[in-house]
mmCIF file of C-alpha atoms in Angstrom:
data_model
loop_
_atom_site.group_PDB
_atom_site.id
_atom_site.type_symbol
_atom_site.label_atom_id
_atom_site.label_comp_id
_atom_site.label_asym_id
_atom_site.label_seq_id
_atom_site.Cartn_x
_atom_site.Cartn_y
_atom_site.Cartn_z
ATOM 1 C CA UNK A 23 89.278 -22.639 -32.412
ATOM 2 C CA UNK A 24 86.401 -24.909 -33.608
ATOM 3 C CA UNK A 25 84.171 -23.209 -36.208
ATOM 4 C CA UNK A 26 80.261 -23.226 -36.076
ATOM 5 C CA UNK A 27 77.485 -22.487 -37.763
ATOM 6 C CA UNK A 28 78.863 -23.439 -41.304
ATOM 7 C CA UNK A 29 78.339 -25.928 -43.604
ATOM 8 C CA UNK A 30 81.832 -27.699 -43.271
ATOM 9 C CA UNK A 31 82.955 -26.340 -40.000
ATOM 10 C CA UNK A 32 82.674 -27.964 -36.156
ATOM 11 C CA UNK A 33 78.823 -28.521 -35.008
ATOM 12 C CA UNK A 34 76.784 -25.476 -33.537
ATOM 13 C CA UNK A 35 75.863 -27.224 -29.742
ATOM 14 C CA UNK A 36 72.222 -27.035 -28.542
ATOM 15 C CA UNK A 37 71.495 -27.399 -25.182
ATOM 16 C CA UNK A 38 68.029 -28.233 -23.836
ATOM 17 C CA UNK A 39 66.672 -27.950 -20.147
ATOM 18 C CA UNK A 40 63.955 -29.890 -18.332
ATOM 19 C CA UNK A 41 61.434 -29.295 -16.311
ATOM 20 C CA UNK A 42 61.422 -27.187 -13.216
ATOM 21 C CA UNK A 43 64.175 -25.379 -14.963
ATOM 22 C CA UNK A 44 65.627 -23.028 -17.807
ATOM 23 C CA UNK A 45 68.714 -22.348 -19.577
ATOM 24 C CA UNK A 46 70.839 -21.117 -17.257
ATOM 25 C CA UNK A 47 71.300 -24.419 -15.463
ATOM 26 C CA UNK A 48 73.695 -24.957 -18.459
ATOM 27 C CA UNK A 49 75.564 -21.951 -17.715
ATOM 28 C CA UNK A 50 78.529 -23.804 -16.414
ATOM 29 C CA UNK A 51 78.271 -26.623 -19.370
ATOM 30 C CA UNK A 52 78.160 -23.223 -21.412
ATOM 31 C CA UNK A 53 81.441 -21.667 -20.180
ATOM 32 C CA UNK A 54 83.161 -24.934 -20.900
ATOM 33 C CA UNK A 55 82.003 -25.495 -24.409
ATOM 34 C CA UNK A 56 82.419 -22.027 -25.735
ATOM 35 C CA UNK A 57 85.820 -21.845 -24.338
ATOM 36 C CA UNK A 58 86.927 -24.711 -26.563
ATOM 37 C CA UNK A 59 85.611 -22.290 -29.237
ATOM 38 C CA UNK A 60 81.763 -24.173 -29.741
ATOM 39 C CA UNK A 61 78.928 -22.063 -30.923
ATOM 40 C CA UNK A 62 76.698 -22.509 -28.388
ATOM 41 C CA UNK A 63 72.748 -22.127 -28.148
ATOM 42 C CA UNK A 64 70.278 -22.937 -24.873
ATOM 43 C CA UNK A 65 66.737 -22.107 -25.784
ATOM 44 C CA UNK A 66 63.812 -22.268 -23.624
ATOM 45 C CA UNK A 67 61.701 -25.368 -23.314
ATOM 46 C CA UNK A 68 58.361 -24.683 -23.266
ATOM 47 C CA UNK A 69 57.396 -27.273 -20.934
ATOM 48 C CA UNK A 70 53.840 -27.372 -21.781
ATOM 49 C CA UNK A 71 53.747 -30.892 -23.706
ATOM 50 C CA UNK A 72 55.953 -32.932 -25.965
ATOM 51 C CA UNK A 73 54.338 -32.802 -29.193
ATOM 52 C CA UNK A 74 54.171 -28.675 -28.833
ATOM 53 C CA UNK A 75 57.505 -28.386 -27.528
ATOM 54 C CA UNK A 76 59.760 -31.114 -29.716
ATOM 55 C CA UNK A 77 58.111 -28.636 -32.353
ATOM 56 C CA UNK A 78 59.009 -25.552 -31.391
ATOM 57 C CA UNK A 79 62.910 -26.994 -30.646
ATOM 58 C CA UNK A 80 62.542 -28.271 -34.064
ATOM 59 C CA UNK A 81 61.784 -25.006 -35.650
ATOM 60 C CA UNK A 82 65.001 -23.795 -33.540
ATOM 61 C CA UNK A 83 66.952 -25.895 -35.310
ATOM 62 C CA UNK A 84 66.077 -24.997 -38.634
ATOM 63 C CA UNK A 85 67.226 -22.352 -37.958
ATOM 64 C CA UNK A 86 71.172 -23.498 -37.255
ATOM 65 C CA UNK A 87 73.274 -23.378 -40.619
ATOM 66 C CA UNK A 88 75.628 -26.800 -40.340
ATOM 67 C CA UNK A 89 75.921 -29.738 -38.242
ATOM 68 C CA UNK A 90 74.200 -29.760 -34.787
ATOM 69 C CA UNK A 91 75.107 -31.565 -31.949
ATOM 70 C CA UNK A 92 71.605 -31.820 -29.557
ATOM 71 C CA UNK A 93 71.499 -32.569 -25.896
ATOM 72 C CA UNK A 94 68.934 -32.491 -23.652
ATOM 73 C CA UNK A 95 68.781 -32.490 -19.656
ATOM 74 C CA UNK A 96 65.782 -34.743 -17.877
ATOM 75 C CA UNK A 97 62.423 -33.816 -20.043
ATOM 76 C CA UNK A 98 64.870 -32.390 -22.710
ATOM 77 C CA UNK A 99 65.608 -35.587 -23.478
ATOM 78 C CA UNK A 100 62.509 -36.707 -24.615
ATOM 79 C CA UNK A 101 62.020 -33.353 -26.171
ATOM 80 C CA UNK A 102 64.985 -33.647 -28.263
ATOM 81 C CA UNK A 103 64.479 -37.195 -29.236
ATOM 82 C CA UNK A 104 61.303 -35.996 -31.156
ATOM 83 C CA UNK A 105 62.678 -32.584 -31.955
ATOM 84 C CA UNK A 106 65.901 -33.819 -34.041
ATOM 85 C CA UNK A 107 63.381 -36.823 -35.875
ATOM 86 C CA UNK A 108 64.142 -36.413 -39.876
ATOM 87 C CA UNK A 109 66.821 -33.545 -39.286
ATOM 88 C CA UNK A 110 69.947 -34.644 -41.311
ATOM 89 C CA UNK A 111 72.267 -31.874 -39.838
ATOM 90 C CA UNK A 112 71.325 -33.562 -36.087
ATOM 91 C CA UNK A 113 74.958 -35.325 -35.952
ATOM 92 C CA UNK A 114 74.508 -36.605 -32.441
ATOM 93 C CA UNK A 115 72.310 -36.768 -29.569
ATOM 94 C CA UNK A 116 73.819 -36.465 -26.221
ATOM 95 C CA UNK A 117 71.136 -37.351 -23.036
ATOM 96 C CA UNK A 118 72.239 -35.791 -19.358
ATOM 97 C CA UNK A 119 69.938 -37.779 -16.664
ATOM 98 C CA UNK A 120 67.343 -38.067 -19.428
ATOM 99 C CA UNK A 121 64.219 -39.323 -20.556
ATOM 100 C CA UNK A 122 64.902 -41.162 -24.012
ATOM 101 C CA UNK A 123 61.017 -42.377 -24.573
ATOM 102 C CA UNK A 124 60.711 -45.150 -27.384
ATOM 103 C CA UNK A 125 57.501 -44.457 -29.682
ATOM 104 C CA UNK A 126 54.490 -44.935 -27.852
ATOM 105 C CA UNK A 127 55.905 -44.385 -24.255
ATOM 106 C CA UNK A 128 55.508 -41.156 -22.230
ATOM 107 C CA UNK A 129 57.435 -40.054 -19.008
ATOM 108 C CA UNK A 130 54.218 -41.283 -16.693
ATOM 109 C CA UNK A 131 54.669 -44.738 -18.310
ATOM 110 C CA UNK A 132 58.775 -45.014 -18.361
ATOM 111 C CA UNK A 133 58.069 -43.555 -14.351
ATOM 112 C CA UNK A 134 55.435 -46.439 -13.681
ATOM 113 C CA UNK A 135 58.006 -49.006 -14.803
ATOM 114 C CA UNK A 136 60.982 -47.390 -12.607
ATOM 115 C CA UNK A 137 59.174 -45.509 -9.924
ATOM 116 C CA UNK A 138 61.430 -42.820 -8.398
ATOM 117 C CA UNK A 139 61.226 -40.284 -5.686
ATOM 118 C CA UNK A 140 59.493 -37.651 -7.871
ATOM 119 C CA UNK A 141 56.176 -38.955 -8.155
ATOM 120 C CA UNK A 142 55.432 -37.510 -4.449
ATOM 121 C CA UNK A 143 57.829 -34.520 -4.937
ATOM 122 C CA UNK A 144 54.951 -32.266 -6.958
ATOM 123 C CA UNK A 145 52.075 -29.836 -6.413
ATOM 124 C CA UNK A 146 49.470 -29.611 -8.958
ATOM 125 C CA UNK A 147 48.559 -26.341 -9.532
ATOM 126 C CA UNK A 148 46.040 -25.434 -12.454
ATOM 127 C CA UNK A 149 46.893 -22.866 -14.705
ATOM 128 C CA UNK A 150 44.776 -20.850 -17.824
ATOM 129 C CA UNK A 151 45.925 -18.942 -20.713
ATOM 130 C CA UNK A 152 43.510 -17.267 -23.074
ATOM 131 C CA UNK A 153 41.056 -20.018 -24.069
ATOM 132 C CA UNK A 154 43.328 -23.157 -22.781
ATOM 133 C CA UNK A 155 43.672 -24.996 -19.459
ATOM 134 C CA UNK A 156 45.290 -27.686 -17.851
ATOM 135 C CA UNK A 157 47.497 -28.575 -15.197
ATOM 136 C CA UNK A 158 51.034 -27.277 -13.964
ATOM 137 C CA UNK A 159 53.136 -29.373 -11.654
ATOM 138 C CA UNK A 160 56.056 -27.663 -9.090
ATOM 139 C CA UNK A 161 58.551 -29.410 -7.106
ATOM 140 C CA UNK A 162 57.593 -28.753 -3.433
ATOM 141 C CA UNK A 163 60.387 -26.753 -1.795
ATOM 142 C CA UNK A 164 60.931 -29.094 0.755
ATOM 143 C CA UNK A 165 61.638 -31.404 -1.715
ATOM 144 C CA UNK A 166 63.801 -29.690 -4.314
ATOM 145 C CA UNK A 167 67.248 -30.401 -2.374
ATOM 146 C CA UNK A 168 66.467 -34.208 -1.932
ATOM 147 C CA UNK A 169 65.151 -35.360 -4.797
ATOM 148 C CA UNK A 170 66.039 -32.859 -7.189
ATOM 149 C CA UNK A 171 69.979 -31.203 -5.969
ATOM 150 C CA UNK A 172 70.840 -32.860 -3.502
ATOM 151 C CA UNK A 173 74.667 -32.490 -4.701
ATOM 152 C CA UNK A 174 74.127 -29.256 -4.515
ATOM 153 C CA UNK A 175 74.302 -26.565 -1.438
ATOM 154 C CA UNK A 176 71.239 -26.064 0.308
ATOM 155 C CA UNK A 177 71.442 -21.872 -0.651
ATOM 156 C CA UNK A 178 71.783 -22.613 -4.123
ATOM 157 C CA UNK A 179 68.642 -26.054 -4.158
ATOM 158 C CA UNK A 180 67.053 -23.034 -2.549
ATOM 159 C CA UNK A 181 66.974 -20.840 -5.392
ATOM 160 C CA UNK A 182 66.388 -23.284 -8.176
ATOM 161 C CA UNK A 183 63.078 -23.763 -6.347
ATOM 162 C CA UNK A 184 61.970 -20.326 -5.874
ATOM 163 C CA UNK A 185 62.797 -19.733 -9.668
ATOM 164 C CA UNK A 186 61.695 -23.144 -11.201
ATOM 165 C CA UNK A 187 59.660 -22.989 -14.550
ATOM 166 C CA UNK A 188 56.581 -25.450 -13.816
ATOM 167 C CA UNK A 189 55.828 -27.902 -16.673
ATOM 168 C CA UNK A 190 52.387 -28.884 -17.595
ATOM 169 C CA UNK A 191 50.929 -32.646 -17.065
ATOM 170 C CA UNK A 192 50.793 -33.040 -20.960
ATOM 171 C CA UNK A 193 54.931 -32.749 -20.530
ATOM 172 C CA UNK A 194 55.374 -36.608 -18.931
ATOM 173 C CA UNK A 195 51.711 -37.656 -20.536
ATOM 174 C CA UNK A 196 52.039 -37.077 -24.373
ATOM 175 C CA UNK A 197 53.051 -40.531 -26.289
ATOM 176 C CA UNK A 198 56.564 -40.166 -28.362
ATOM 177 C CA UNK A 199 55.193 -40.410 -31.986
ATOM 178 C CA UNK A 200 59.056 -41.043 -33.032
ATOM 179 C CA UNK A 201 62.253 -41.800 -31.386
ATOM 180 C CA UNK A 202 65.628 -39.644 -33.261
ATOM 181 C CA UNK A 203 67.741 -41.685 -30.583
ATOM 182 C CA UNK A 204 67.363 -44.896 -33.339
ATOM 183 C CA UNK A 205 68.938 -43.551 -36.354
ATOM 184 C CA UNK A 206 70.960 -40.720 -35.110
ATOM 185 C CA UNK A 207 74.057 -41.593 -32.326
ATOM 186 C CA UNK A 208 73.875 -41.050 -28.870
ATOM 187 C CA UNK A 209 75.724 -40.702 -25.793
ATOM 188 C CA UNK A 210 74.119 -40.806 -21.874
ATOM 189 C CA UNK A 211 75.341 -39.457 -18.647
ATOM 190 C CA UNK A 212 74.135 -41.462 -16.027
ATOM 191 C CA UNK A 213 73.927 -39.970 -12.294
ATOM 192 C CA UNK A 214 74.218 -42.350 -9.851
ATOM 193 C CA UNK A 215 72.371 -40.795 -6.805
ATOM 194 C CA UNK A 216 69.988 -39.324 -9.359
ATOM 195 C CA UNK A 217 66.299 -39.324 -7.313
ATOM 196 C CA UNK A 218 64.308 -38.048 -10.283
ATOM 197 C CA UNK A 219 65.009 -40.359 -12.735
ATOM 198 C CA UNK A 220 66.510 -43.522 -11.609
ATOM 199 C CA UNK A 221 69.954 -44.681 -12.500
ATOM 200 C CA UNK A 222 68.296 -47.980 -13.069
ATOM 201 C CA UNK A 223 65.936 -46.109 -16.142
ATOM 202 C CA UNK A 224 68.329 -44.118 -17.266
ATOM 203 C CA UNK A 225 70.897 -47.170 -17.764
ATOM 204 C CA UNK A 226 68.104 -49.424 -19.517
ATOM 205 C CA UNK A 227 67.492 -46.495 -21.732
ATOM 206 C CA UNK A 228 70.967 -45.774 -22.468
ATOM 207 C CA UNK A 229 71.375 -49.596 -23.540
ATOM 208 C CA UNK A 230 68.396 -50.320 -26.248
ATOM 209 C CA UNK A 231 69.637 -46.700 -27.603
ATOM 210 C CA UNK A 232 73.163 -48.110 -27.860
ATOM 211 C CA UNK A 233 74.619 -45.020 -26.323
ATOM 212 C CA UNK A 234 77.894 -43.994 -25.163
ATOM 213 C CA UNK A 235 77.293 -44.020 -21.626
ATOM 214 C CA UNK A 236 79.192 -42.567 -18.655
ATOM 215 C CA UNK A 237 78.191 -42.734 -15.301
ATOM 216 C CA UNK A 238 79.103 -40.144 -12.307
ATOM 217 C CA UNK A 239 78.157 -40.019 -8.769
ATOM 218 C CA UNK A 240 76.042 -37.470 -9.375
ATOM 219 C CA UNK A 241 72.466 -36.622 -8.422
ATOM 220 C CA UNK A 242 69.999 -35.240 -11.137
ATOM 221 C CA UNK A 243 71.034 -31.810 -11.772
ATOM 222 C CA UNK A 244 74.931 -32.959 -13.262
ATOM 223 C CA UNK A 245 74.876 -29.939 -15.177
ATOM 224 C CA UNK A 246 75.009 -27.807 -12.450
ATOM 225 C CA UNK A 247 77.112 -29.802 -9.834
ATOM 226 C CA UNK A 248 79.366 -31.305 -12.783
ATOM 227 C CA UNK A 249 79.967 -29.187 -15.640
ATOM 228 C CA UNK A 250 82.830 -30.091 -16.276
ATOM 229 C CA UNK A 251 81.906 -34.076 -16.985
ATOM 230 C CA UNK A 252 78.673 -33.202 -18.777
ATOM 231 C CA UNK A 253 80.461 -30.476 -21.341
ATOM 232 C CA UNK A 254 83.232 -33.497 -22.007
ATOM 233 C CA UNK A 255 80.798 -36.022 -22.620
ATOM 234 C CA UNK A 256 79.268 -33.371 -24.992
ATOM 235 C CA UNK A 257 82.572 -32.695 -26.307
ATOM 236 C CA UNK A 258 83.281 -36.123 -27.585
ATOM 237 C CA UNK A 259 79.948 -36.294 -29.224
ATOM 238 C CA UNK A 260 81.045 -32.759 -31.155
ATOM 239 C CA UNK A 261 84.307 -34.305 -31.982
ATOM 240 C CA UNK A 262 82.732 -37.765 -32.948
ATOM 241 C CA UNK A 263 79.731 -36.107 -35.277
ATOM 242 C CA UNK A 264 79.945 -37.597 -39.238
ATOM 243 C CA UNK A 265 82.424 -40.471 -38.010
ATOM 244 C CA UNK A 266 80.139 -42.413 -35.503
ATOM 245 C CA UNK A 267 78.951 -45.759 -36.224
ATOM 246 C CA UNK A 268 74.847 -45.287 -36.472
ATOM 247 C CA UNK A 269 73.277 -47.232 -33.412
ATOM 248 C CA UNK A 270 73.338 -51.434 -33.473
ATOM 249 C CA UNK A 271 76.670 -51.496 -34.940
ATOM 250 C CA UNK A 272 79.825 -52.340 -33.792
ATOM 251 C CA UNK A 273 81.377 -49.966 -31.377
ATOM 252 C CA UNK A 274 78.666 -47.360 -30.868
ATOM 253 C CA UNK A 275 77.998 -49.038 -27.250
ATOM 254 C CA UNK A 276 80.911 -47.556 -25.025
ATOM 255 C CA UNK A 277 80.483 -47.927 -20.997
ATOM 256 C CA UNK A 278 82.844 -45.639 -19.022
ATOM 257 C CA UNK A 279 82.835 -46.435 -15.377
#
């Protein structure tokens, strides 16, 4: 049984969901992981901007003893690749249909330069808490099977968008101040069919970050219809962590068809 949560022992795992979405949508990744005897944590996103968020996943880390393997679904991806920026027990970063923003990009502009179905799949709905304001976006129900699951049964796309967490505009329109991806190794899952973020973005980010990349026919939610590839492509970041090359040098750019 792999060992977490100690200094010398396996890696704690840290999953991290997108937008529209919460923690249980790794529930299946979960299962998986912790049956191979993982540690495993999945706390909630905020989803109400980058800079607020990547710091309040950062402060969750601090809070792991040991090494940490970090992976992030969608928006989690850019979350963690801020979150996990100076942390020397971050071992590996694994991205699951992911945004993996360079400094000075955002979602809106990675979206403007691969447009996918998404950008007509929202409602804006404004929202106020205490003193603040902004924005909130929701999938449209009629659009939550297409774009979003559609690899999944309808019942079940159903449900994810009568329970979706909305994510505020600042979410896709905050800047990345840093990018962890560039100093810390990194692995991509790729979907294929994926309608939210294209295959297209997701492969030219998964290249400049030198990541080990897999690709699935898959549509954006893999960690619901695929568990079982997304917790082994976690897996052999966990078993990799210490012993993989840093990115740029030879052999950290794998391509698994």
């Amino acid at each position: 049984m792999a060992q977490s949560g100690t200094g010398g022992g396996a890696p704690t795992i840290v999953l991290v969901h997108g937008a529209f979405a919460d923690g249980s949508s790794w529930n299946g990744v979960i299962e998986r992981l912790e049956r191979r005897g993982y540690t495993v944590m999945a706390p909630a996103n905020p989803l109400r901007g980058l800079h607020s968020d990547a710091a309040y996943i950062a402060s969750v880390l601090k809070s792991v003893k040991g090494p940490i393997v970090l992976a992030g679904h969608s928006y989690g991806g850019a979350v963690i690749s801020s979150a996990a920026a100076g942390n020397a027990q971050v071992k590996s970063l694994v991205y699951i249909n992911a945004l993996m923003p360079d400094v000075g990009e955002s979602g809106m502009s990675l979206s403007a330069r691969f447009p996918s179905a998404l950008a007509t799949a929202t409602d804006s709905v404004p929202y106020r808490t205490g003193d603040m304001s902004g924005t909130d976006l929701y999938l449209k129900r009629s659009k939550v099977q297409p774009v979003f699951a559609a690899c999944l049964p309808a019942a079940q796309a159903y449900l994810l968008g009568v329970t979706q967490r909305p994510a505020a505009t600042t979410a896709f329109s905050e800047k990345a101040e840093v990018a962890a991806w560039k100093d810390i190794p990194s692995w991509a899952l790729i979907g294929r069919q994926d309608m939210t973020i294209t295959p297209a973005q997701e492969r030219f980010e998964a290249k400049r970050a030198h990541s080990h990349t897999v690709e699935i026919n898959s549509c954006h939610v893999s960690l619901i219809a695929h568990p079982d590839a997304v917790a082994d492509l976690i897996l052999k970041a966990a078993n990799a962590a210490g012993s993989t090359p840093r990115p740029g040098t030879s052999g950290s750019n794998g391509r698994i068809k």
